Amino acid sequence: MQDDPPPGASAAEVASAFNNKSVGKRIAIVAAGLIFNLILAVFLYAGLNMAGTDEPQAIIAQPAVDTPAARAGLLPGARILAIDGQEVSSWSDARWRLMDVMATGGRAQIEVTTPAGAVQQRELNLPANAMDPAGGDPLAAAGIRLAQPKPAVRAVNDGGEGQAAGLRQGDLVIARRQDAVADPGARRRQYLAERHAAP
């Protein structure tokens, strides 16, 4: 067996073999391994939690006409600060809070800061939603979508094709092969809609 001492082992090696230990010592050895693994997991998860993750801010896109968000007067570029008096830290946080209200339908008091910097209170009336995955994003149907950043050139490689074409760092991409790139998220939404469409 694996725990047996090797052939020709001395008496001291035979006595120190795992399978020759008392039951209590074997339990202590196995338990020490388990406890160390648990402690290691606690430290790893604590480290990940302290490092955090990058999440987008809760900045909304232009609400579609005649949606609850448009009727509430939410403006494109407004950042959600709080929902029902609870501070919002990210887009996913805002999304969860609004989906919670939407699960049963109701009103949400939203505090936003406008692109001009003014803080405003808005009341959003959200209809109850069955949360059907085939029905698409219920928040988008209510007029609330994450604002997509404008595609911009981050860096241009020296001697590369981008530099030869005259691109500079910070340039905004407004079209690609004659196709407008006004809303980068529109292509993703179109792809998802086509992918999940009934055959």
PDB file of C-alpha atoms in Angstrom:
ATOM      1  CA  MET A   1       0.000   0.000   0.000  1.00  0.00           C
ATOM      2  CA  GLN A   2       1.008   3.621  -0.398  1.00  0.00           C
ATOM      3  CA  ASP A   3       1.282   4.223   3.368  1.00  0.00           C
ATOM      4  CA  ASP A   4       3.388   1.128   3.986  1.00  0.00           C
ATOM      5  CA  PRO A   5       7.088   1.697   4.671  1.00  0.00           C
ATOM      6  CA  PRO A   6       9.380   0.815   1.728  1.00  0.00           C
ATOM      7  CA  PRO A   7      10.934  -2.674   1.667  1.00  0.00           C
ATOM      8  CA  GLY A   8      14.097  -2.827   3.727  1.00  0.00           C
ATOM      9  CA  ALA A   9      13.074   0.135   5.894  1.00  0.00           C
ATOM     10  CA  SER A  10      14.618   0.494   9.324  1.00  0.00           C
ATOM     11  CA  ALA A  11      12.601  -0.121  12.491  1.00  0.00           C
ATOM     12  CA  ALA A  12      12.375   3.652  13.089  1.00  0.00           C
ATOM     13  CA  GLU A  13      10.915   4.196   9.592  1.00  0.00           C
ATOM     14  CA  VAL A  14       8.415   1.362  10.088  1.00  0.00           C
ATOM     15  CA  ALA A  15       7.340   2.867  13.429  1.00  0.00           C
ATOM     16  CA  SER A  16       6.830   6.314  11.862  1.00  0.00           C
ATOM     17  CA  ALA A  17       4.697   5.046   8.927  1.00  0.00           C
ATOM     18  CA  PHE A  18       1.168   6.504   8.776  1.00  0.00           C
ATOM     19  CA  ASN A  19      -0.584   3.132   8.950  1.00  0.00           C
ATOM     20  CA  ASN A  20       1.346   2.240  12.113  1.00  0.00           C
ATOM     21  CA  LYS A  21       0.162   5.339  13.986  1.00  0.00           C
ATOM     22  CA  SER A  22      -2.638   5.107  16.523  1.00  0.00           C
ATOM     23  CA  VAL A  23      -6.182   5.897  15.351  1.00  0.00           C
ATOM     24  CA  GLY A  24      -6.163   9.198  17.263  1.00  0.00           C
ATOM     25  CA  LYS A  25      -2.933  10.340  15.573  1.00  0.00           C
ATOM     26  CA  ARG A  26      -4.262   9.356  12.127  1.00  0.00           C
ATOM     27  CA  ILE A  27      -7.458  11.349  12.752  1.00  0.00           C
ATOM     28  CA  ALA A  28      -5.372  14.357  13.872  1.00  0.00           C
ATOM     29  CA  ILE A  29      -3.195  14.180  10.727  1.00  0.00           C
ATOM     30  CA  VAL A  30      -6.208  14.003   8.385  1.00  0.00           C
ATOM     31  CA  ALA A  31      -8.078  16.729  10.311  1.00  0.00           C
ATOM     32  CA  ALA A  32      -5.036  19.030  10.164  1.00  0.00           C
ATOM     33  CA  GLY A  33      -5.114  18.831   6.362  1.00  0.00           C
ATOM     34  CA  LEU A  34      -8.815  19.643   6.228  1.00  0.00           C
ATOM     35  CA  ILE A  35      -8.494  22.533   8.680  1.00  0.00           C
ATOM     36  CA  PHE A  36      -5.559  24.018   6.761  1.00  0.00           C
ATOM     37  CA  ASN A  37      -7.550  23.831   3.500  1.00  0.00           C
ATOM     38  CA  LEU A  38     -10.452  25.646   5.171  1.00  0.00           C
ATOM     39  CA  ILE A  39      -8.160  28.368   6.568  1.00  0.00           C
ATOM     40  CA  LEU A  40      -6.493  28.765   3.164  1.00  0.00           C
ATOM     41  CA  ALA A  41      -9.903  29.165   1.487  1.00  0.00           C
ATOM     42  CA  VAL A  42     -10.917  31.835   4.023  1.00  0.00           C
ATOM     43  CA  PHE A  43      -7.741  33.841   3.336  1.00  0.00           C
ATOM     44  CA  LEU A  44      -8.037  33.471  -0.447  1.00  0.00           C
ATOM     45  CA  TYR A  45     -11.682  34.593  -0.502  1.00  0.00           C
ATOM     46  CA  ALA A  46     -10.917  37.450   1.908  1.00  0.00           C
ATOM     47  CA  GLY A  47      -8.097  38.582  -0.388  1.00  0.00           C
ATOM     48  CA  LEU A  48     -10.357  38.457  -3.440  1.00  0.00           C
ATOM     49  CA  ASN A  49     -13.033  40.388  -1.569  1.00  0.00           C
ATOM     50  CA  MET A  50     -10.560  43.084  -0.507  1.00  0.00           C
ATOM     51  CA  ALA A  51      -9.184  43.400  -4.039  1.00  0.00           C
ATOM     52  CA  GLY A  52     -12.729  43.829  -5.343  1.00  0.00           C
ATOM     53  CA  THR A  53     -13.917  43.836  -8.913  1.00  0.00           C
ATOM     54  CA  ASP A  54     -14.399  46.557 -11.469  1.00  0.00           C
ATOM     55  CA  GLU A  55     -18.056  47.106 -12.274  1.00  0.00           C
ATOM     56  CA  PRO A  56     -19.651  49.787 -14.405  1.00  0.00           C
ATOM     57  CA  GLN A  57     -21.383  52.682 -12.693  1.00  0.00           C
ATOM     58  CA  ALA A  58     -25.169  52.784 -12.896  1.00  0.00           C
ATOM     59  CA  ILE A  59     -25.321  55.239 -15.792  1.00  0.00           C
ATOM     60  CA  ILE A  60     -28.408  54.801 -17.933  1.00  0.00           C
ATOM     61  CA  ALA A  61     -28.802  55.043 -21.692  1.00  0.00           C
ATOM     62  CA  GLN A  62     -31.505  57.007 -23.506  1.00  0.00           C
ATOM     63  CA  PRO A  63     -34.851  55.567 -22.332  1.00  0.00           C
ATOM     64  CA  ALA A  64     -37.110  54.419 -25.168  1.00  0.00           C
ATOM     65  CA  VAL A  65     -40.189  56.564 -25.805  1.00  0.00           C
ATOM     66  CA  ASP A  66     -43.309  55.745 -23.776  1.00  0.00           C
ATOM     67  CA  THR A  67     -41.537  53.498 -21.267  1.00  0.00           C
ATOM     68  CA  PRO A  68     -41.734  53.828 -17.479  1.00  0.00           C
ATOM     69  CA  ALA A  69     -38.216  55.311 -17.446  1.00  0.00           C
ATOM     70  CA  ALA A  70     -39.135  57.959 -20.037  1.00  0.00           C
ATOM     71  CA  ARG A  71     -42.355  58.813 -18.175  1.00  0.00           C
ATOM     72  CA  ALA A  72     -40.336  59.208 -14.952  1.00  0.00           C
ATOM     73  CA  GLY A  73     -38.146  61.785 -16.702  1.00  0.00           C
ATOM     74  CA  LEU A  74     -34.889  59.830 -16.538  1.00  0.00           C
ATOM     75  CA  LEU A  75     -32.283  61.378 -18.823  1.00  0.00           C
ATOM     76  CA  PRO A  76     -29.549  59.626 -20.795  1.00  0.00           C
ATOM     77  CA  GLY A  77     -26.268  59.784 -18.928  1.00  0.00           C
ATOM     78  CA  ALA A  78     -27.962  60.086 -15.528  1.00  0.00           C
ATOM     79  CA  ARG A  79     -26.221  58.087 -12.814  1.00  0.00           C
ATOM     80  CA  ILE A  80     -28.381  56.240 -10.300  1.00  0.00           C
ATOM     81  CA  LEU A  81     -27.228  57.143  -6.782  1.00  0.00           C
ATOM     82  CA  ALA A  82     -29.903  55.422  -4.665  1.00  0.00           C
ATOM     83  CA  ILE A  83     -33.043  53.322  -5.022  1.00  0.00           C
ATOM     84  CA  ASP A  84     -35.675  53.544  -2.278  1.00  0.00           C
ATOM     85  CA  GLY A  85     -33.163  55.283  -0.026  1.00  0.00           C
ATOM     86  CA  GLN A  86     -30.487  52.591  -0.391  1.00  0.00           C
ATOM     87  CA  GLU A  87     -27.204  53.662  -1.957  1.00  0.00           C
ATOM     88  CA  VAL A  88     -26.332  52.051  -5.292  1.00  0.00           C
ATOM     89  CA  SER A  89     -22.687  51.125  -5.827  1.00  0.00           C
ATOM     90  CA  SER A  90     -22.741  49.728  -9.387  1.00  0.00           C
ATOM     91  CA  TRP A  91     -24.912  48.830 -12.366  1.00  0.00           C
ATOM     92  CA  SER A  92     -25.416  45.264 -11.112  1.00  0.00           C
ATOM     93  CA  ASP A  93     -26.498  46.616  -7.723  1.00  0.00           C
ATOM     94  CA  ALA A  94     -29.040  48.949  -9.364  1.00  0.00           C
ATOM     95  CA  ARG A  95     -30.219  46.159 -11.636  1.00  0.00           C
ATOM     96  CA  TRP A  96     -30.863  43.755  -8.735  1.00  0.00           C
ATOM     97  CA  ARG A  97     -32.780  46.383  -6.774  1.00  0.00           C
ATOM     98  CA  LEU A  98     -34.948  47.335  -9.759  1.00  0.00           C
ATOM     99  CA  MET A  99     -35.581  43.685 -10.685  1.00  0.00           C
ATOM    100  CA  ASP A 100     -36.697  43.087  -7.106  1.00  0.00           C
ATOM    101  CA  VAL A 101     -39.297  45.855  -7.450  1.00  0.00           C
ATOM    102  CA  MET A 102     -40.260  44.594 -10.891  1.00  0.00           C
ATOM    103  CA  ALA A 103     -40.854  41.025  -9.683  1.00  0.00           C
ATOM    104  CA  THR A 104     -44.086  42.129  -8.014  1.00  0.00           C
ATOM    105  CA  GLY A 105     -44.564  45.497  -9.675  1.00  0.00           C
ATOM    106  CA  GLY A 106     -44.542  48.773  -7.823  1.00  0.00           C
ATOM    107  CA  ARG A 107     -42.869  52.112  -7.407  1.00  0.00           C
ATOM    108  CA  ALA A 108     -39.213  52.820  -6.894  1.00  0.00           C
ATOM    109  CA  GLN A 109     -37.898  56.152  -5.634  1.00  0.00           C
ATOM    110  CA  ILE A 110     -34.733  56.795  -7.607  1.00  0.00           C
ATOM    111  CA  GLU A 111     -32.135  59.433  -6.795  1.00  0.00           C
ATOM    112  CA  VAL A 112     -30.032  60.335  -9.820  1.00  0.00           C
ATOM    113  CA  THR A 113     -27.381  62.829 -10.748  1.00  0.00           C
ATOM    114  CA  THR A 114     -27.833  64.316 -14.209  1.00  0.00           C
ATOM    115  CA  PRO A 115     -24.976  64.752 -16.693  1.00  0.00           C
ATOM    116  CA  ALA A 116     -25.031  68.453 -15.679  1.00  0.00           C
ATOM    117  CA  GLY A 117     -24.412  67.437 -12.042  1.00  0.00           C
ATOM    118  CA  ALA A 118     -27.855  68.166 -10.580  1.00  0.00           C
ATOM    119  CA  VAL A 119     -29.239  65.649  -8.075  1.00  0.00           C
ATOM    120  CA  GLN A 120     -32.872  64.749  -8.747  1.00  0.00           C
ATOM    121  CA  GLN A 121     -35.526  62.473  -7.257  1.00  0.00           C
ATOM    122  CA  ARG A 122     -37.606  60.420  -9.686  1.00  0.00           C
ATOM    123  CA  GLU A 123     -40.486  58.011  -9.107  1.00  0.00           C
ATOM    124  CA  LEU A 124     -40.385  54.993 -11.391  1.00  0.00           C
ATOM    125  CA  ASN A 125     -43.574  52.930 -11.767  1.00  0.00           C
ATOM    126  CA  LEU A 126     -42.531  49.439 -12.783  1.00  0.00           C
ATOM    127  CA  PRO A 127     -45.093  46.909 -14.001  1.00  0.00           C
ATOM    128  CA  ALA A 128     -45.017  43.365 -12.630  1.00  0.00           C
ATOM    129  CA  ASN A 129     -43.005  41.079 -14.889  1.00  0.00           C
ATOM    130  CA  ALA A 130     -43.089  37.285 -15.172  1.00  0.00           C
ATOM    131  CA  MET A 131     -39.302  37.312 -15.764  1.00  0.00           C
ATOM    132  CA  ASP A 132     -39.607  35.054 -18.814  1.00  0.00           C
ATOM    133  CA  PRO A 133     -36.088  34.513 -20.250  1.00  0.00           C
ATOM    134  CA  ALA A 134     -37.524  34.310 -23.776  1.00  0.00           C
ATOM    135  CA  GLY A 135     -39.128  37.727 -23.324  1.00  0.00           C
ATOM    136  CA  GLY A 136     -35.818  39.585 -23.317  1.00  0.00           C
ATOM    137  CA  ASP A 137     -34.488  41.964 -20.705  1.00  0.00           C
ATOM    138  CA  PRO A 138     -37.411  43.229 -18.597  1.00  0.00           C
ATOM    139  CA  LEU A 139     -35.486  46.333 -17.502  1.00  0.00           C
ATOM    140  CA  ALA A 140     -34.790  47.264 -21.124  1.00  0.00           C
ATOM    141  CA  ALA A 141     -38.526  46.912 -21.788  1.00  0.00           C
ATOM    142  CA  ALA A 142     -39.060  49.387 -18.934  1.00  0.00           C
ATOM    143  CA  GLY A 143     -36.608  51.766 -20.639  1.00  0.00           C
ATOM    144  CA  ILE A 144     -33.638  51.168 -18.351  1.00  0.00           C
ATOM    145  CA  ARG A 145     -30.401  50.073 -19.986  1.00  0.00           C
ATOM    146  CA  LEU A 146     -26.758  50.561 -19.115  1.00  0.00           C
ATOM    147  CA  ALA A 147     -25.209  53.379 -21.131  1.00  0.00           C
ATOM    148  CA  GLN A 148     -22.590  52.005 -23.474  1.00  0.00           C
ATOM    149  CA  PRO A 149     -19.357  53.960 -23.687  1.00  0.00           C
ATOM    150  CA  LYS A 150     -18.478  55.395 -27.060  1.00  0.00           C
ATOM    151  CA  PRO A 151     -15.872  53.244 -28.816  1.00  0.00           C
ATOM    152  CA  ALA A 152     -12.595  55.125 -28.625  1.00  0.00           C
ATOM    153  CA  VAL A 153      -9.035  54.396 -29.706  1.00  0.00           C
ATOM    154  CA  ARG A 154      -7.009  53.525 -26.606  1.00  0.00           C
ATOM    155  CA  ALA A 155      -3.583  53.379 -28.168  1.00  0.00           C
ATOM    156  CA  VAL A 156      -1.994  53.433 -31.610  1.00  0.00           C
ATOM    157  CA  ASN A 157       0.971  51.188 -32.346  1.00  0.00           C
ATOM    158  CA  ASP A 158       3.969  52.972 -33.839  1.00  0.00           C
ATOM    159  CA  GLY A 159       4.345  51.975 -37.475  1.00  0.00           C
ATOM    160  CA  GLY A 160       1.042  50.081 -37.430  1.00  0.00           C
ATOM    161  CA  GLU A 161      -1.889  50.262 -39.815  1.00  0.00           C
ATOM    162  CA  GLY A 162      -3.846  52.477 -37.420  1.00  0.00           C
ATOM    163  CA  GLN A 163      -1.071  55.060 -37.387  1.00  0.00           C
ATOM    164  CA  ALA A 164      -0.799  54.864 -41.184  1.00  0.00           C
ATOM    165  CA  ALA A 165      -4.560  55.523 -41.412  1.00  0.00           C
ATOM    166  CA  GLY A 166      -4.169  58.614 -39.224  1.00  0.00           C
ATOM    167  CA  LEU A 167      -5.755  57.306 -36.024  1.00  0.00           C
ATOM    168  CA  ARG A 168      -4.756  58.983 -32.777  1.00  0.00           C
ATOM    169  CA  GLN A 169      -5.295  58.033 -29.156  1.00  0.00           C
ATOM    170  CA  GLY A 170      -8.713  59.243 -27.988  1.00  0.00           C
ATOM    171  CA  ASP A 171     -10.335  59.260 -31.445  1.00  0.00           C
ATOM    172  CA  LEU A 172     -13.999  58.191 -31.345  1.00  0.00           C
ATOM    173  CA  VAL A 173     -15.126  55.492 -33.765  1.00  0.00           C
ATOM    174  CA  ILE A 174     -18.393  56.673 -35.320  1.00  0.00           C
ATOM    175  CA  ALA A 175     -18.654  54.262 -38.275  1.00  0.00           C
ATOM    176  CA  ARG A 176     -17.121  51.066 -39.526  1.00  0.00           C
ATOM    177  CA  ARG A 177     -17.437  50.205 -43.219  1.00  0.00           C
ATOM    178  CA  GLN A 178     -20.286  52.671 -43.651  1.00  0.00           C
ATOM    179  CA  ASP A 179     -22.195  51.177 -40.657  1.00  0.00           C
ATOM    180  CA  ALA A 180     -22.880  53.689 -37.886  1.00  0.00           C
ATOM    181  CA  VAL A 181     -21.547  52.759 -34.452  1.00  0.00           C
ATOM    182  CA  ALA A 182     -23.828  55.046 -32.445  1.00  0.00           C
ATOM    183  CA  ASP A 183     -24.838  52.358 -29.947  1.00  0.00           C
ATOM    184  CA  PRO A 184     -22.283  49.551 -29.531  1.00  0.00           C
ATOM    185  CA  GLY A 185     -24.753  47.575 -27.406  1.00  0.00           C
ATOM    186  CA  ALA A 186     -27.310  47.486 -30.237  1.00  0.00           C
ATOM    187  CA  ARG A 187     -25.331  44.873 -32.179  1.00  0.00           C
ATOM    188  CA  ARG A 188     -25.044  42.702 -29.091  1.00  0.00           C
ATOM    189  CA  ARG A 189     -28.779  42.987 -28.390  1.00  0.00           C
ATOM    190  CA  GLN A 190     -29.588  42.193 -32.032  1.00  0.00           C
ATOM    191  CA  TYR A 191     -27.318  39.137 -31.927  1.00  0.00           C
ATOM    192  CA  LEU A 192     -28.926  37.895 -28.696  1.00  0.00           C
ATOM    193  CA  ALA A 193     -32.434  38.474 -30.062  1.00  0.00           C
ATOM    194  CA  GLU A 194     -31.635  36.521 -33.233  1.00  0.00           C
ATOM    195  CA  ARG A 195     -29.959  33.755 -31.268  1.00  0.00           C
ATOM    196  CA  HIS A 196     -32.889  33.303 -28.880  1.00  0.00           C
ATOM    197  CA  ALA A 197     -35.608  33.766 -31.502  1.00  0.00           C
ATOM    198  CA  ALA A 198     -37.951  30.828 -31.939  1.00  0.00           C
ATOM    199  CA  PRO A 199     -37.083  28.703 -35.041  1.00  0.00           C
TER     200      PRO A 199
END
